[in-house]
XYZ file of C-alpha atoms in Angstrom:
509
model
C -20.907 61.851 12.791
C -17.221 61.294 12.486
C -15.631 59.085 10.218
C -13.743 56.745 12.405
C -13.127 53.521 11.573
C -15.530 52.639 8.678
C -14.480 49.668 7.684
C -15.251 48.384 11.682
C -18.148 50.488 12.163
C -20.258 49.890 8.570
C -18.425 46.382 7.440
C -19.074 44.349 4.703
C -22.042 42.852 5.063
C -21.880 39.058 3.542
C -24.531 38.655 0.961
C -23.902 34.964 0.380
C -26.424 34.428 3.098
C -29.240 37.423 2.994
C -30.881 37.914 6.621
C -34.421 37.791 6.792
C -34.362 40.688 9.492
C -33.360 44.686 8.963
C -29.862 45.659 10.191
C -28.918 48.995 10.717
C -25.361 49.446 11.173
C -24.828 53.052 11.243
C -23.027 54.200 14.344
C -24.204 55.256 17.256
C -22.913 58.091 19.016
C -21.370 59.237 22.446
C -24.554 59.807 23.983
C -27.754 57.565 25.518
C -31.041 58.242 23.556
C -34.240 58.897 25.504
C -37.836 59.185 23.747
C -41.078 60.396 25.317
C -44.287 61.664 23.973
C -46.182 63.955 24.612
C -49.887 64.443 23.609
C -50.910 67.864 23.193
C -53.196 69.884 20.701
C -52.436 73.049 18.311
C -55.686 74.733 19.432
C -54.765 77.396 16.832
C -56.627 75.057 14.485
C -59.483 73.026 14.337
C -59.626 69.394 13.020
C -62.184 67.287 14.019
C -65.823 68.631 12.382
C -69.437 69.387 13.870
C -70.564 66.120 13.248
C -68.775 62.985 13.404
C -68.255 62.036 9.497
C -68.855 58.296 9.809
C -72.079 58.595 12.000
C -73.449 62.035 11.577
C -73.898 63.081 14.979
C -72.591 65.529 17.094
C -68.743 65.363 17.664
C -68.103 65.235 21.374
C -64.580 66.228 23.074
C -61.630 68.100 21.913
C -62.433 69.381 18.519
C -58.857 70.977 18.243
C -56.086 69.754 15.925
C -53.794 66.692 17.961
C -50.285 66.714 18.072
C -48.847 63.404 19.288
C -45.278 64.326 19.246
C -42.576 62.078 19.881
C -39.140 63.611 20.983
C -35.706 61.741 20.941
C -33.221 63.017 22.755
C -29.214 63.218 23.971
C -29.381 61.120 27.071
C -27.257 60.564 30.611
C -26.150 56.821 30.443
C -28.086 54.091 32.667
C -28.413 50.766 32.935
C -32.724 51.397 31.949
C -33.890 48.407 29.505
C -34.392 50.100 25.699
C -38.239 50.199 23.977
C -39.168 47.594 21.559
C -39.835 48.117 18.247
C -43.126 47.012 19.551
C -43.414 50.067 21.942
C -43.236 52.211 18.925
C -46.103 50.240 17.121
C -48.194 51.022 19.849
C -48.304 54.686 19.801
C -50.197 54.596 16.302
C -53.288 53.579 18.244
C -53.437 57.002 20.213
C -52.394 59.455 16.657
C -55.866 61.274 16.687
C -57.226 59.374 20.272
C -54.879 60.088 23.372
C -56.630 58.042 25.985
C -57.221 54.619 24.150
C -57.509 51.898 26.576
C -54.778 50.030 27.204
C -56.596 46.852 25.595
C -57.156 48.706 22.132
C -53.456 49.831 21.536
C -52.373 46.233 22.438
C -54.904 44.916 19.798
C -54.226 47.341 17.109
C -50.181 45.575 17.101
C -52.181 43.217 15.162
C -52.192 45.184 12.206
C -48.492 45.633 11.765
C -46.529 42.841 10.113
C -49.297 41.495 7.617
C -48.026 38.833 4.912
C -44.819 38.227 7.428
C -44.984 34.954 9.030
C -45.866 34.866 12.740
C -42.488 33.942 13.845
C -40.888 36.786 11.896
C -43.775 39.406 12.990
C -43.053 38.412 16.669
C -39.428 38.811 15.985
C -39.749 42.602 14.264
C -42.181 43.670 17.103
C -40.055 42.328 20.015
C -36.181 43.689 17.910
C -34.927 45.951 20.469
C -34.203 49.567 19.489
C -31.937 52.529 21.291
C -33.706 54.469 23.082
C -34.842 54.606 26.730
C -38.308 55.518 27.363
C -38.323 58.841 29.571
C -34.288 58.317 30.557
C -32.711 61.674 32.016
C -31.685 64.303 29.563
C -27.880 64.795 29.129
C -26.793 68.295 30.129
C -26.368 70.576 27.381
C -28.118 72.302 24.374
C -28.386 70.710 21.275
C -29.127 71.567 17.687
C -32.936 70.687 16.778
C -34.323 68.606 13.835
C -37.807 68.343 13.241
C -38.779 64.763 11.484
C -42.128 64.813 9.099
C -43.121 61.680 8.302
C -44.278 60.662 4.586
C -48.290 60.678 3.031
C -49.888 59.427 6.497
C -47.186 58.253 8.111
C -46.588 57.499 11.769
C -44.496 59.892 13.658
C -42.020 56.470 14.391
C -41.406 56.182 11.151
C -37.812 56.873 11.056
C -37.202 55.864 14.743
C -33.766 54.312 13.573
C -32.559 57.567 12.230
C -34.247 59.688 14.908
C -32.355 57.830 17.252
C -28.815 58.031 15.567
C -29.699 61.229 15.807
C -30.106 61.856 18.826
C -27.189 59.756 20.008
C -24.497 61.713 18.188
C -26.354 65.612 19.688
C -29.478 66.355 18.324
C -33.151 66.425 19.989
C -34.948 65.118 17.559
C -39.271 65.836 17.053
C -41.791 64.629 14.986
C -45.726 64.129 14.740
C -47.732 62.260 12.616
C -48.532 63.112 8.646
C -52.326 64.190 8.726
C -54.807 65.538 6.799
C -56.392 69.331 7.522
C -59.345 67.021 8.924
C -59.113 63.457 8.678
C -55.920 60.773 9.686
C -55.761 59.967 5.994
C -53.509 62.914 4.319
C -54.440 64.631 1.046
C -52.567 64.806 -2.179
C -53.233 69.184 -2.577
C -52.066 72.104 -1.396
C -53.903 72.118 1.414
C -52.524 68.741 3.011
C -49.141 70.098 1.843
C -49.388 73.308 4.262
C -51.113 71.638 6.829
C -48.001 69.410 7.420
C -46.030 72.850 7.064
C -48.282 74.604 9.536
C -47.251 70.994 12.151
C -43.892 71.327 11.569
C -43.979 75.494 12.229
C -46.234 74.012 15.927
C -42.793 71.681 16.593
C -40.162 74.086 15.983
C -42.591 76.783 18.457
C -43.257 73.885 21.101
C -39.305 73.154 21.108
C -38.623 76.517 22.405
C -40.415 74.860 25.989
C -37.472 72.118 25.594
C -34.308 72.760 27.742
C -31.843 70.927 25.226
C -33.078 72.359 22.416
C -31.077 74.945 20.869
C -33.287 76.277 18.319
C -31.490 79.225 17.143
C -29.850 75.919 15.038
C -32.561 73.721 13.459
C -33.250 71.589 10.667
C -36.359 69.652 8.947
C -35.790 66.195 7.751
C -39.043 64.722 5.742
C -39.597 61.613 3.914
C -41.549 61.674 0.543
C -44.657 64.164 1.374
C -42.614 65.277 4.406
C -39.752 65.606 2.406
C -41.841 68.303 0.470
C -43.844 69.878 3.350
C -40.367 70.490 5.190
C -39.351 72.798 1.955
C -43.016 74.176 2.016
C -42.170 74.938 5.744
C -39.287 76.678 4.846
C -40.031 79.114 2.234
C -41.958 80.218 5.489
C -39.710 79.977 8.184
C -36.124 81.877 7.936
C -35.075 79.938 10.832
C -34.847 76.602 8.897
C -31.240 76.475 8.172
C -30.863 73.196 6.776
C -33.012 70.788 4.977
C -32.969 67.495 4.083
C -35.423 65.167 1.753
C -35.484 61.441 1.941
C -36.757 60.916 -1.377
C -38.913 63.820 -1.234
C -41.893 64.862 -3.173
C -40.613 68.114 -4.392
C -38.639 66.019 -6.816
C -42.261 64.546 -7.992
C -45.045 67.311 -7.686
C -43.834 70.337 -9.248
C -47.236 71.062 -10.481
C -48.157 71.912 -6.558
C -44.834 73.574 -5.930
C -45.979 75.905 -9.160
C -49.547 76.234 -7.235
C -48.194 77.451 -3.857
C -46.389 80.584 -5.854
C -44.263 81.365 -2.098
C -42.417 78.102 -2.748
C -38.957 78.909 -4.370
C -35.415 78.979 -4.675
C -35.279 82.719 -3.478
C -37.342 81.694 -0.662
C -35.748 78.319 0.085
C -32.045 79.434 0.060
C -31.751 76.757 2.529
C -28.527 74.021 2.030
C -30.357 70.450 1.110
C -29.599 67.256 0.909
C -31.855 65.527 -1.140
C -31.260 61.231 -1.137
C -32.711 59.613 -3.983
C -33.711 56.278 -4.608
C -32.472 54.249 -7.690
C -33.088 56.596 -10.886
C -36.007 55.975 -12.913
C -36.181 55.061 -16.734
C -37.686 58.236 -19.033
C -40.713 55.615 -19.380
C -41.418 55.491 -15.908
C -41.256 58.920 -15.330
C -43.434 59.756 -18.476
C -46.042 56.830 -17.041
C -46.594 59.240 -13.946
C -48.218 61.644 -15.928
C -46.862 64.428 -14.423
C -44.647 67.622 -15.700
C -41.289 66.943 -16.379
C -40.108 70.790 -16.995
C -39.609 71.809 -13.692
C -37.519 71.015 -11.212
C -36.867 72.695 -7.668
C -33.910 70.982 -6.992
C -32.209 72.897 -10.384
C -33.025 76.106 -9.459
C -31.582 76.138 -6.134
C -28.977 78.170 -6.465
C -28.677 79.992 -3.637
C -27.818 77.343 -1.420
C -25.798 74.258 -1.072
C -27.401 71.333 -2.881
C -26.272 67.613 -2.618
C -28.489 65.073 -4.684
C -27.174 61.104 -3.644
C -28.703 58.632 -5.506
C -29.010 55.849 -3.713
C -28.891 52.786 -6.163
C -30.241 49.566 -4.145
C -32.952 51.810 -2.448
C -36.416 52.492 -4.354
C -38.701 54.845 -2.278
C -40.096 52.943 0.412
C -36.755 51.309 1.416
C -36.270 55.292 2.882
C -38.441 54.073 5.994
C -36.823 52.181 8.434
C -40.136 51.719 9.905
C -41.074 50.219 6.727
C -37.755 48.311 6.268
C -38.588 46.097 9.119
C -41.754 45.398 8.370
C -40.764 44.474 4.425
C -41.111 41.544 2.924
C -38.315 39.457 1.236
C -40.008 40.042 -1.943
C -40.156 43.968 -1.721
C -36.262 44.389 -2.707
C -36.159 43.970 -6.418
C -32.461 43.042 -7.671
C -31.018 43.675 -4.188
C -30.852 41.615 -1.357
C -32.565 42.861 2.384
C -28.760 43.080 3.549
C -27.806 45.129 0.560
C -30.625 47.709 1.101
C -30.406 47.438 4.793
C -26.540 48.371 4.696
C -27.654 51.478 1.626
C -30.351 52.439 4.612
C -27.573 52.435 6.841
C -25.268 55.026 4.683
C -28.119 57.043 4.139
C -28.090 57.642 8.233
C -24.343 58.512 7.815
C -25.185 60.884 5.247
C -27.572 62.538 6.892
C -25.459 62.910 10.599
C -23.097 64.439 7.885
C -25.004 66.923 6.810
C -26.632 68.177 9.491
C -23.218 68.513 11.335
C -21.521 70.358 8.529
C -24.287 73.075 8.652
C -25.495 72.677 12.169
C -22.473 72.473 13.589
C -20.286 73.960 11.475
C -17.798 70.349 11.556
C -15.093 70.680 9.174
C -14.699 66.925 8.651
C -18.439 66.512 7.896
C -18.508 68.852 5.554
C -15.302 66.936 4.167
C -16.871 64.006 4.088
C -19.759 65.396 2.292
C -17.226 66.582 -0.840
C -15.916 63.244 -1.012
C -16.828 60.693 -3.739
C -18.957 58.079 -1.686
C -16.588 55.339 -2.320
C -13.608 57.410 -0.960
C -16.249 57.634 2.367
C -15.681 54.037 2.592
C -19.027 53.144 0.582
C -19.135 50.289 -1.723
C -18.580 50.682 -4.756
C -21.265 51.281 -7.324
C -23.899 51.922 -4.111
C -24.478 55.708 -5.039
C -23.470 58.562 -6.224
C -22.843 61.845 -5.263
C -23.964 65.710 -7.640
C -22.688 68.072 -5.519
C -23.965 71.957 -6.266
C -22.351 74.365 -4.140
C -24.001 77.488 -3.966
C -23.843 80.293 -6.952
C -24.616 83.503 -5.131
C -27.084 85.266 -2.470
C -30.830 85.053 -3.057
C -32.450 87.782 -4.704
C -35.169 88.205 -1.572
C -36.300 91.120 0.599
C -34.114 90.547 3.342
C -31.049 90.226 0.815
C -32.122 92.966 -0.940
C -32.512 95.075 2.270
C -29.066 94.030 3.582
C -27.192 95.174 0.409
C -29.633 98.578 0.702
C -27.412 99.088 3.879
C -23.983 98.549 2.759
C -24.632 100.579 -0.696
C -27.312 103.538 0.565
C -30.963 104.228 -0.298
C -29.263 106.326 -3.851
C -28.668 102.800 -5.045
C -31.892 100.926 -4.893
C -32.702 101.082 -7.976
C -29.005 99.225 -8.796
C -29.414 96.754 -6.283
C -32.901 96.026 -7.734
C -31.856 95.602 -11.385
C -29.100 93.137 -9.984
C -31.468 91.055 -8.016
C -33.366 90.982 -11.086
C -30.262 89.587 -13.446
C -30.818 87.043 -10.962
C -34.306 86.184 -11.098
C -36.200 88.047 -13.953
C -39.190 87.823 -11.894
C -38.076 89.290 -8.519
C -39.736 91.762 -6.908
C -40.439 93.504 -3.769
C -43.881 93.354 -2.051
C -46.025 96.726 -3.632
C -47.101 97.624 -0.086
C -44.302 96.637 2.082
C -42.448 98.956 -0.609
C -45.025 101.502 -0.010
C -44.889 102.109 3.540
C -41.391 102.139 3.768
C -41.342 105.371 1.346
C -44.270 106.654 3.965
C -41.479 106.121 6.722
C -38.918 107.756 5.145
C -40.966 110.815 4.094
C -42.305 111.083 7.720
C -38.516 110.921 8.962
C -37.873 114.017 6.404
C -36.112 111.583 4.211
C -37.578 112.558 1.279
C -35.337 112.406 -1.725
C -34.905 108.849 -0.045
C -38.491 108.353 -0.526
C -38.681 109.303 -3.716
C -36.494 107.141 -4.337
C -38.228 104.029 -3.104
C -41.582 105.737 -4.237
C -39.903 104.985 -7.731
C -38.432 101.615 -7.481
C -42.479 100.923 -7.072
C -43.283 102.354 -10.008
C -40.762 100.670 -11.931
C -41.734 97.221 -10.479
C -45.780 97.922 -11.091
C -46.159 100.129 -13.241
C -49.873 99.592 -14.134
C -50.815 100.723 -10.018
C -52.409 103.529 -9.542
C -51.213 104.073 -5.897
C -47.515 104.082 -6.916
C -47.396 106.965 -8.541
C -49.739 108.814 -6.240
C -47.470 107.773 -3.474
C -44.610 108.989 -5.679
C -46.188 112.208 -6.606
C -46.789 112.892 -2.946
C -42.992 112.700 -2.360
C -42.355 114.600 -4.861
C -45.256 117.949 -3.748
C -43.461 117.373 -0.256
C -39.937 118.117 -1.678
C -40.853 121.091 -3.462
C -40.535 119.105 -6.916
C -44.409 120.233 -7.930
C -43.606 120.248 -11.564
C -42.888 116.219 -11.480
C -45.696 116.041 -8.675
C -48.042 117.106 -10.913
C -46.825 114.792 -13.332
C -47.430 111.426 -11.129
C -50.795 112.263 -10.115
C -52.115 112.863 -13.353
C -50.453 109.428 -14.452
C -52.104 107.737 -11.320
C -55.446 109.394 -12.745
C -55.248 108.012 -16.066
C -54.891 104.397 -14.538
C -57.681 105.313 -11.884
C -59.887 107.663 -12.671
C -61.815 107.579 -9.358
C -58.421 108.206 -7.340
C -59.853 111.295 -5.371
C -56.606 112.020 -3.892
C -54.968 112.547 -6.840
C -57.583 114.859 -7.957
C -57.419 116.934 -4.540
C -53.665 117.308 -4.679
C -54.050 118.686 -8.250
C -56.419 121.006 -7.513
C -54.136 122.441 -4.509
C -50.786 122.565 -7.009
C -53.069 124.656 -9.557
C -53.133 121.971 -12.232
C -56.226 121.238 -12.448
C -57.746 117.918 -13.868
């Protein structure tokens, strides 16, 4: 999103008079939006039970995990009528039900906009939004962010940024936050990878979408999604960007710690992380929860921005949630005030994702500036920027070096890695098999080589140095052959191979 003409585009918002109603005034750009959804299932997994859990009996129809995704899009410009907030409302009806009557997704509107009066509820659900429902695609491909929603949120729950999105080049998807098994999400691990294993189903059902250029995608997540998107990473190489609304990894190291995959070597993904208004050493100490760890600080193998947001606390990072707040909900800050920090955080985030999406020179400008230089008022944020400190010490890293420096330097490029990380190391039997390949290619001192590096990083396995000592009886080397299998013997005694090899090289046992 360029930065033309702020002070038009953003304004100054008067706060003599605070609105009663959500303004976004983040710019829109070039293009229409469309939205559609489309109701499909991840039949890969199973979510509904046997037996219905509030009634006991038998659970009849689709017993396969549902997907409602919602899709914004780059559109052709028409003169079609945009969707209501109201629209949006209505597809939280048909989350885990596709075929609802049209009655029961009318009524359930009734349940949005509690503790609002009736004329303001009437005036949220009827506020007019971008998008056109089902409008023709805009030729081109663009770069694709997946959107997961916070702890069992509604896949609209960020339909204003999805849309701004979408209007300045990128198709946008998203599904609801859900449990393994029920609509209500969990607090574990399990809920955590669940929303991982929906965003993995998004970024695989994109590759069906014409504009979607997924060789260049993103995950944006609020709170829980803004923790399941990093979970989703440390799996997914193709995840080149991140960002985290307020996101959990901030709060729940403990389940980062749990997971064991999840880390800086494995997220070496640029982030930008928006926080809400910091909280007192009190507050965090109330939580109960460990204060020792922190994600965010050992990223560095990536581009990092933290931007504290000071009107915003943690819901305010919903626009969803925005509309639907209360006058009461915004502490020392006035609707407008938040509204307009809501709005920057939109900027921010079109800034991001076109510096490393798009490679846009003035984004990524725009993201080294102080906030107030951006145009920001003052004393609304504020900006730690950490660049990145070095490659990752991971496989494929560690594999890429192997191939500029040769296989006679592995055990160099290992100790470096591990300057980097004490506790890096290479899978035992991905290690394993690729000394097997390289002794079948008549590579051997390479293997032995590798066969070693194992042995170095486990030393208390058994099969490393019978691997190793094999090498070594194919090379000739029988004196050190002889050596490795009775070392792999003394760890396990029952290692018959060992035995048989020693018995063939005349060493007995």
């Amino acid at each position: 999103m360029r930065r033309v003409l702020l002070v038009l585009l953003l304004g100054a918002v008067s706060l003599c008079q605070a609105s009663t109603e959500f303004k976004l005034s983040a710019p829109a750009g070039p293009h229409a939006v469309g939205v559609r959804t489309v109701h499909q299932y991840d039949y890969s997994r199973v979510y509904r039970s046997k037996v219905d859990l509030l009634t006991g009996q038998p659970t009849t129809g689709e017993r396969a995990r549902p997907i409602q995704t919602m899709i914004w899009y780059p559109a052709a410009k028409g003169g079609a009528k945009p969707v209501t907030f109201a629209d949006y409302l209505r597809y939280a009806a048909t989350e885990e039900t596709f075929d609802r009557p049209a009655g029961e997704i009318d009524a359930s509107l009734k349940n949005f906009g509690r503790g609002l009066s009736p004329e303001r509820a009437a005036r949220m659900r009827a506020s007019p939004m971008l998008a056109v429902r089902d409008a023709r695609p805009a030729a081109g491909k663009f770069p694709l962010v997946v959107y997961a929603p916070s702890f069992s949120a509604w896949t609209f729950e960020n339909a204003d940024l999805c849309e701004i999105l979408a209007s300045h080049g990128y198709v946008v998807i998203s599904s609801p936050s859900m449990g393994a098994g029920t609509r209500s999400m969990t607090t574990d691990l399990e809920g955590l990878e669940t929303q991982a294993a929906d965003i993995a189903f998004l970024i695989g059902y994109a590759h069906s979408l014409p504009q979607a250029d997924t060789s260049r995608v993103a995950v944006a997540g609020f709170s829980w999604g803004g923790m399941a998107n990093v979970f989703a990473a440390a799996r997914d190489s193709r995840i080149k960007a991140l960002v985290s609304l307020d996101g959990s990894v901030r709060y729940y190291p403990q389940l980062i710690a749990e997971a064991r995959y999840v880390s800086a070597a494995r997220v070496a993904v640029p982030m930008l992380f928006m926080a809400q208004k910091p909280m007192s050493m009190e507050s965090l100490a109330g939580r109960g929860k460990p204060l020792n760890t922190s994600l965010l600080n050992d990223m560095r193998y990536s581009d990092v921005y933290i931007n504290t947001m000071h009107p915003m606390e943690h819901g305010h990072f919903s626009g969803a949630g925005l509309r639907m707040a209360r006058d009461s909900e915004f502490g020392d800050y006035t609707r407008d005030e938040v509204s307009l920090a809501y709005s920057w955080t939109v900027r921010y985030v079109g800034n991001f994702l076109d510096a490393y999406l798009k490679d846009d020179k003035a984004a990524k400008a725009f993201l080294a500036n102080a906030p107030v230089k951006n145009g920001m008022p003052a004393h609304m944020a504020s900006m730690d920027a950490r660049p990145k400190k070095g490659d990752a010490p991971s496989l494929e890293n560690f594999a890429i070096e192997i191939g500029k420096r040769g296989l006679a330097q592995v055990n160099e490029v290992f100790q470096s890695m591990r300057k980097l990380d004490a506790k890096f190391a290479l899978p035992e039997p991905v290690v394993n098999r690729w000394g097997y390949e390289l002794l079948a290619a008549d590579k051997d001192k390479e293997s032995i080589e590798i066969f070693k590096l194992n042995t170095v990083m486990y030393p208390d396995s058994a099969n490393t140095y019978d691997s190793l000592a094999e090498a070594y009886e194919k090379a000739k080397m029988n004196e050190l052959a002889i050596k490795n299998f009775k070392r792999s013997l003394e760890l396990n005694p029952e290692n018959m191979n060992a035995a048989e090899h020693l018995k063939t090289l005349g060493a007995g046992l």
